[in-house]
Short mmCIF file of C-alpha atoms in Angstrom, two decimals:
data_model
loop_
_atom_site.label_atom_id
_atom_site.label_comp_id
_atom_site.label_asym_id
_atom_site.label_seq_id
_atom_site.Cartn_x
_atom_site.Cartn_y
_atom_site.Cartn_z
CA MET A 185 18.16 -6.56 -20.56
CA LYS A 186 15.05 -4.76 -19.58
CA LYS A 187 12.42 -7.00 -18.16
CA LEU A 188 8.80 -5.96 -18.45
CA LEU A 189 5.80 -7.69 -16.97
CA VAL A 190 2.45 -6.22 -17.79
CA LEU A 191 -0.72 -7.75 -16.28
CA LEU A 192 -3.89 -6.58 -17.87
CA ILE A 193 -7.43 -6.86 -16.59
CA SER A 194 -8.18 -9.59 -19.00
CA VAL A 195 -5.24 -11.56 -17.45
CA LEU A 196 -6.33 -10.63 -13.90
CA LEU A 197 -9.73 -12.24 -14.39
CA SER A 198 -8.14 -15.69 -14.79
CA ALA A 199 -6.21 -15.48 -11.41
CA ASN A 200 -7.46 -17.61 -8.42
CA LEU A 201 -9.92 -15.74 -6.25
CA PHE A 202 -10.80 -16.26 -2.56
CA SER A 203 -12.58 -14.20 -0.02
CA GLN A 204 -11.06 -12.57 3.14
CA ASP A 205 -12.50 -9.84 5.18
CA ASN A 206 -15.09 -9.22 2.52
CA CYS A 207 -12.36 -8.61 -0.21
CA ARG A 208 -11.77 -10.49 -3.41
CA ILE A 209 -7.95 -11.21 -3.61
CA LYS A 210 -5.73 -11.90 -6.63
CA SER A 211 -2.10 -12.87 -6.15
CA TYR A 212 0.91 -12.51 -8.51
CA SER A 213 4.35 -13.87 -8.31
CA ILE A 214 7.33 -12.24 -9.81
CA PRO A 215 10.95 -13.14 -9.76
CA GLU A 216 12.61 -11.03 -6.99
CA GLU A 217 16.09 -10.57 -8.37
CA SER A 218 14.90 -7.83 -10.83
CA VAL A 219 13.10 -5.65 -8.24
CA ARG A 220 14.96 -2.85 -6.48
CA GLU A 221 12.20 -0.28 -6.06
CA VAL A 222 8.39 -0.50 -5.43
CA LYS A 223 5.83 2.20 -6.43
CA ALA A 224 2.41 1.53 -4.94
CA ASN A 225 -0.57 4.06 -5.44
CA THR A 226 -4.24 3.62 -4.74
CA VAL A 227 -7.22 5.87 -3.93
CA ASN A 228 -9.28 3.99 -1.38
CA GLY A 229 -7.18 1.16 0.23
CA ASN A 230 -4.35 0.14 2.32
CA ILE A 231 -0.75 -0.53 1.28
CA THR A 232 1.52 -2.99 3.04
CA VAL A 233 5.22 -3.59 2.14
CA ASN A 234 7.04 -6.37 3.78
CA GLY A 235 10.67 -7.20 3.15
CA ASN A 236 10.39 -10.97 3.69
CA ALA A 237 10.54 -12.12 0.08
CA ILE A 238 13.11 -14.80 -0.59
CA SER A 239 12.91 -16.07 -4.15
CA GLU A 240 9.89 -14.15 -5.50
CA VAL A 241 8.01 -10.98 -5.05
CA ILE A 242 4.26 -11.49 -4.13
CA VAL A 243 1.73 -8.83 -4.95
CA GLU A 244 -1.77 -9.40 -3.40
CA MET A 245 -4.55 -7.09 -4.66
CA CYS A 246 -7.65 -6.95 -2.45
CA VAL A 247 -10.86 -5.45 -3.88
CA SER A 248 -14.17 -4.71 -2.13
CA GLN A 249 -17.15 -2.54 -2.41
CA ASN A 250 -17.70 0.07 0.15
CA ASN A 251 -20.25 -0.95 2.80
CA LYS A 252 -21.32 -4.05 0.85
CA ARG A 253 -20.53 -7.70 1.61
CA GLN A 254 -19.48 -9.88 -1.16
CA ASN A 255 -20.88 -13.30 -0.43
CA ASN A 256 -21.99 -14.95 -3.66
CA LYS A 257 -21.05 -15.68 -7.20
CA GLU A 258 -23.11 -12.93 -8.77
CA GLN A 259 -21.59 -10.17 -6.36
CA ASN A 260 -18.21 -11.64 -7.20
CA VAL A 261 -18.68 -11.19 -10.97
CA GLU A 262 -20.05 -7.68 -10.23
CA ILE A 263 -16.92 -6.51 -8.47
CA TRP A 264 -14.58 -7.53 -11.19
CA GLN A 265 -16.88 -5.97 -13.83
CA MET A 266 -16.80 -2.68 -11.72
CA LEU A 267 -12.94 -2.96 -11.55
CA GLU A 268 -12.47 -3.32 -15.29
CA GLU A 269 -15.17 -0.52 -16.06
CA LEU A 270 -14.01 2.04 -13.56
CA TYR A 271 -10.34 1.55 -12.86
CA THR A 272 -6.92 1.03 -14.53
CA ILE A 273 -4.79 -1.69 -12.76
CA ASP A 274 -1.14 -1.52 -13.58
CA ILE A 275 1.06 -4.23 -11.95
CA ARG A 276 4.35 -4.68 -13.82
CA ILE A 277 8.19 -4.63 -13.47
CA GLU A 278 10.02 -2.18 -15.57
CA GLY A 279 13.72 -1.05 -15.14
CA GLY A 280 13.92 -2.75 -11.82
CA LYS A 281 10.87 -1.01 -10.42
CA LEU A 282 7.71 -2.83 -9.27
CA TYR A 283 4.56 -0.97 -9.98
CA ALA A 284 1.26 -1.63 -8.14
CA VAL A 285 -1.12 1.08 -9.05
CA ALA A 286 -4.88 1.46 -8.91
CA LYS A 287 -6.30 4.44 -10.72
CA ARG A 288 -9.81 5.74 -11.54
CA LYS A 289 -10.52 5.98 -15.30
CA ASP A 290 -12.75 9.01 -14.53
CA GLU A 291 -12.00 11.08 -11.54
CA LYS A 292 -15.66 12.38 -11.55
CA ASN A 293 -17.22 8.88 -11.19
CA SER A 294 -18.85 8.60 -7.78
CA LYS A 295 -18.74 4.83 -7.63
CA GLU A 296 -15.94 3.64 -5.43
CA LEU A 297 -13.98 0.34 -4.84
CA ASN A 298 -11.56 -0.32 -2.11
CA ILE A 299 -8.37 -1.57 -3.74
CA SER A 300 -5.55 -2.53 -1.37
CA PHE A 301 -2.09 -3.96 -2.06
CA LYS A 302 -0.01 -6.30 0.13
CA ILE A 303 3.42 -6.54 -1.16
CA SER A 304 6.32 -8.96 -0.22
CA VAL A 305 9.63 -7.60 -1.56
CA PRO A 306 13.33 -8.17 -0.92
CA GLN A 307 14.52 -6.58 2.34
CA LYS A 308 16.74 -3.98 0.53
CA ILE A 309 14.19 -1.95 -1.43
CA ASP A 310 13.29 1.72 -2.06
CA GLY A 311 9.63 2.63 -2.05
CA ASP A 312 7.16 5.30 -2.94
CA LEU A 313 3.72 4.55 -1.23
CA ARG A 314 0.59 6.69 -1.69
CA THR A 315 -3.02 6.34 -0.78
CA ILE A 316 -5.74 8.83 -0.04
CA ASN A 317 -8.24 6.81 2.13
CA GLY A 318 -6.18 3.95 3.66
CA SER A 319 -3.32 3.04 5.99
CA LEU A 320 0.38 2.37 5.31
CA LYS A 321 2.29 -0.41 6.83
CA VAL A 322 6.11 -0.96 6.26
CA GLU A 323 8.08 -3.76 7.99
CA ASN A 324 11.40 -5.50 7.67
CA VAL A 325 12.95 -3.25 4.99
CA SER A 326 16.20 -1.39 4.34
CA GLY A 327 16.22 1.47 1.82
CA LYS A 328 14.62 4.79 1.14
CA ILE A 329 10.83 4.89 1.79
CA VAL A 330 8.44 7.60 1.19
CA GLY A 331 4.83 7.15 2.31
CA ASN A 332 1.81 9.48 2.10
CA THR A 333 -1.81 9.10 3.20
CA VAL A 334 -4.53 11.58 3.91
CA ASN A 335 -6.98 9.60 5.99
CA GLY A 336 -5.14 6.68 7.51
CA SER A 337 -2.75 5.41 10.01
CA ILE A 338 0.90 4.54 9.51
CA ASP A 339 2.79 1.64 11.06
CA VAL A 340 6.53 1.24 10.54
CA SER A 341 8.64 -1.60 12.19
CA ASN A 342 12.05 -3.27 12.05
CA ALA A 343 13.28 -0.86 9.42
CA ASP A 344 17.00 -0.03 8.83
CA THR A 345 16.40 2.70 6.48
CA ASP A 346 15.66 6.38 5.66
CA ILE A 347 11.91 6.94 5.89
CA VAL A 348 9.63 9.80 5.43
CA MET A 349 6.04 8.94 6.44
CA LYS A 350 3.20 11.46 6.46
CA THR A 351 -0.53 11.48 7.17
CA VAL A 352 -3.08 14.21 7.70
CA ASN A 353 -5.78 12.27 9.62
CA GLY A 354 -4.22 9.37 11.43
CA ASN A 355 -1.95 7.87 14.18
CA ILE A 356 1.68 6.93 13.49
CA THR A 357 3.42 3.92 15.21
CA ALA A 358 7.11 3.20 14.78
CA LYS A 359 9.31 0.72 16.54
CA ASP A 360 12.69 -1.02 16.10
CA CYS A 361 13.81 1.38 13.41
CA ASN A 362 17.31 2.83 12.74
CA GLY A 363 18.18 5.46 10.33
CA LYS A 364 17.01 9.07 9.24
CA ILE A 365 13.35 8.91 10.03
CA VAL A 366 10.64 11.68 9.64
CA LEU A 367 7.24 10.95 10.99
CA ASN A 368 4.50 13.58 10.56
CA THR A 369 0.76 13.75 11.30
CA VAL A 370 -1.66 16.65 11.53
CA ASN A 371 -4.62 15.12 13.39
CA GLY A 372 -3.24 12.18 15.31
CA ASN A 373 -0.62 10.82 17.82
CA VAL A 374 3.03 9.59 17.21
CA ASN A 375 4.14 6.69 19.33
CA THR A 376 7.75 5.34 18.91
CA SER A 377 9.90 2.74 20.79
CA LYS A 378 13.38 1.24 20.26
CA MET A 379 14.29 4.00 17.74
CA LYS A 380 17.85 4.84 16.81
CA GLY A 381 19.36 7.35 14.44
CA ASP A 382 18.07 10.83 13.39
CA ILE A 383 14.43 10.87 14.32
CA SER A 384 11.92 13.58 13.82
CA ALA A 385 8.33 12.94 15.02
CA THR A 386 5.77 15.75 14.88
CA THR A 387 2.10 16.34 15.22
CA VAL A 388 -0.13 19.49 15.18
CA ASN A 389 -3.21 18.14 17.05
CA GLY A 390 -2.08 15.17 19.07
CA LYS A 391 0.74 13.84 21.16
CA VAL A 392 4.20 12.38 20.64
CA ASN A 393 4.89 9.43 22.84
CA GLY A 394 2.08 10.45 25.09
CA LYS A 395 3.34 14.05 25.56
CA SER A 396 1.84 17.27 24.30
CA PRO A 397 4.98 18.96 22.79
CA ARG A 398 4.98 18.82 18.99
CA PHE A 399 8.71 17.92 18.59
CA TRP A 400 10.64 15.03 20.04
#
């Protein structure tokens, strides 16, 4: 039986809110037995995936305005109004796949929000993680994970998995990983430790494990 969970903006507005690092955060709990894959996508924001879920999947969405502190009720209302006006938020489960996607309604709109996702999932999970301006962090997972960012760092730890992680402008750190692992940055360093398996770590303008050669 296909299980479908759709959380629309009107529903999101009823969630509990609290401030953290100038973000407004909303949390959602989903039964974990139906989730086998996660697809997370945002424009400006970080994506964190942690395989520590036990009985339910937790999705936290953190929203903030660029270079603007959110400290009072009026600003709090403003940020959710901007979110509803400018972005489509898609948080749902369909066919065993968890979607956590923030997308601009109008790509030409110059107004920006930072929208980050922190997702707790079962340890055995596949993933497709994409952001433009933000970091990627993956920990405690086993599965096939693909991650891409343009401007941001990448951090992978305690992963028994096949991973392909790429950034253009940012450093990559990986430790305690085992599997077929590809780590690639253009402008940044790659630092690895306690790695096992088939490891490929490359950079164009940077160092790998403190050394200048591009391949390790």
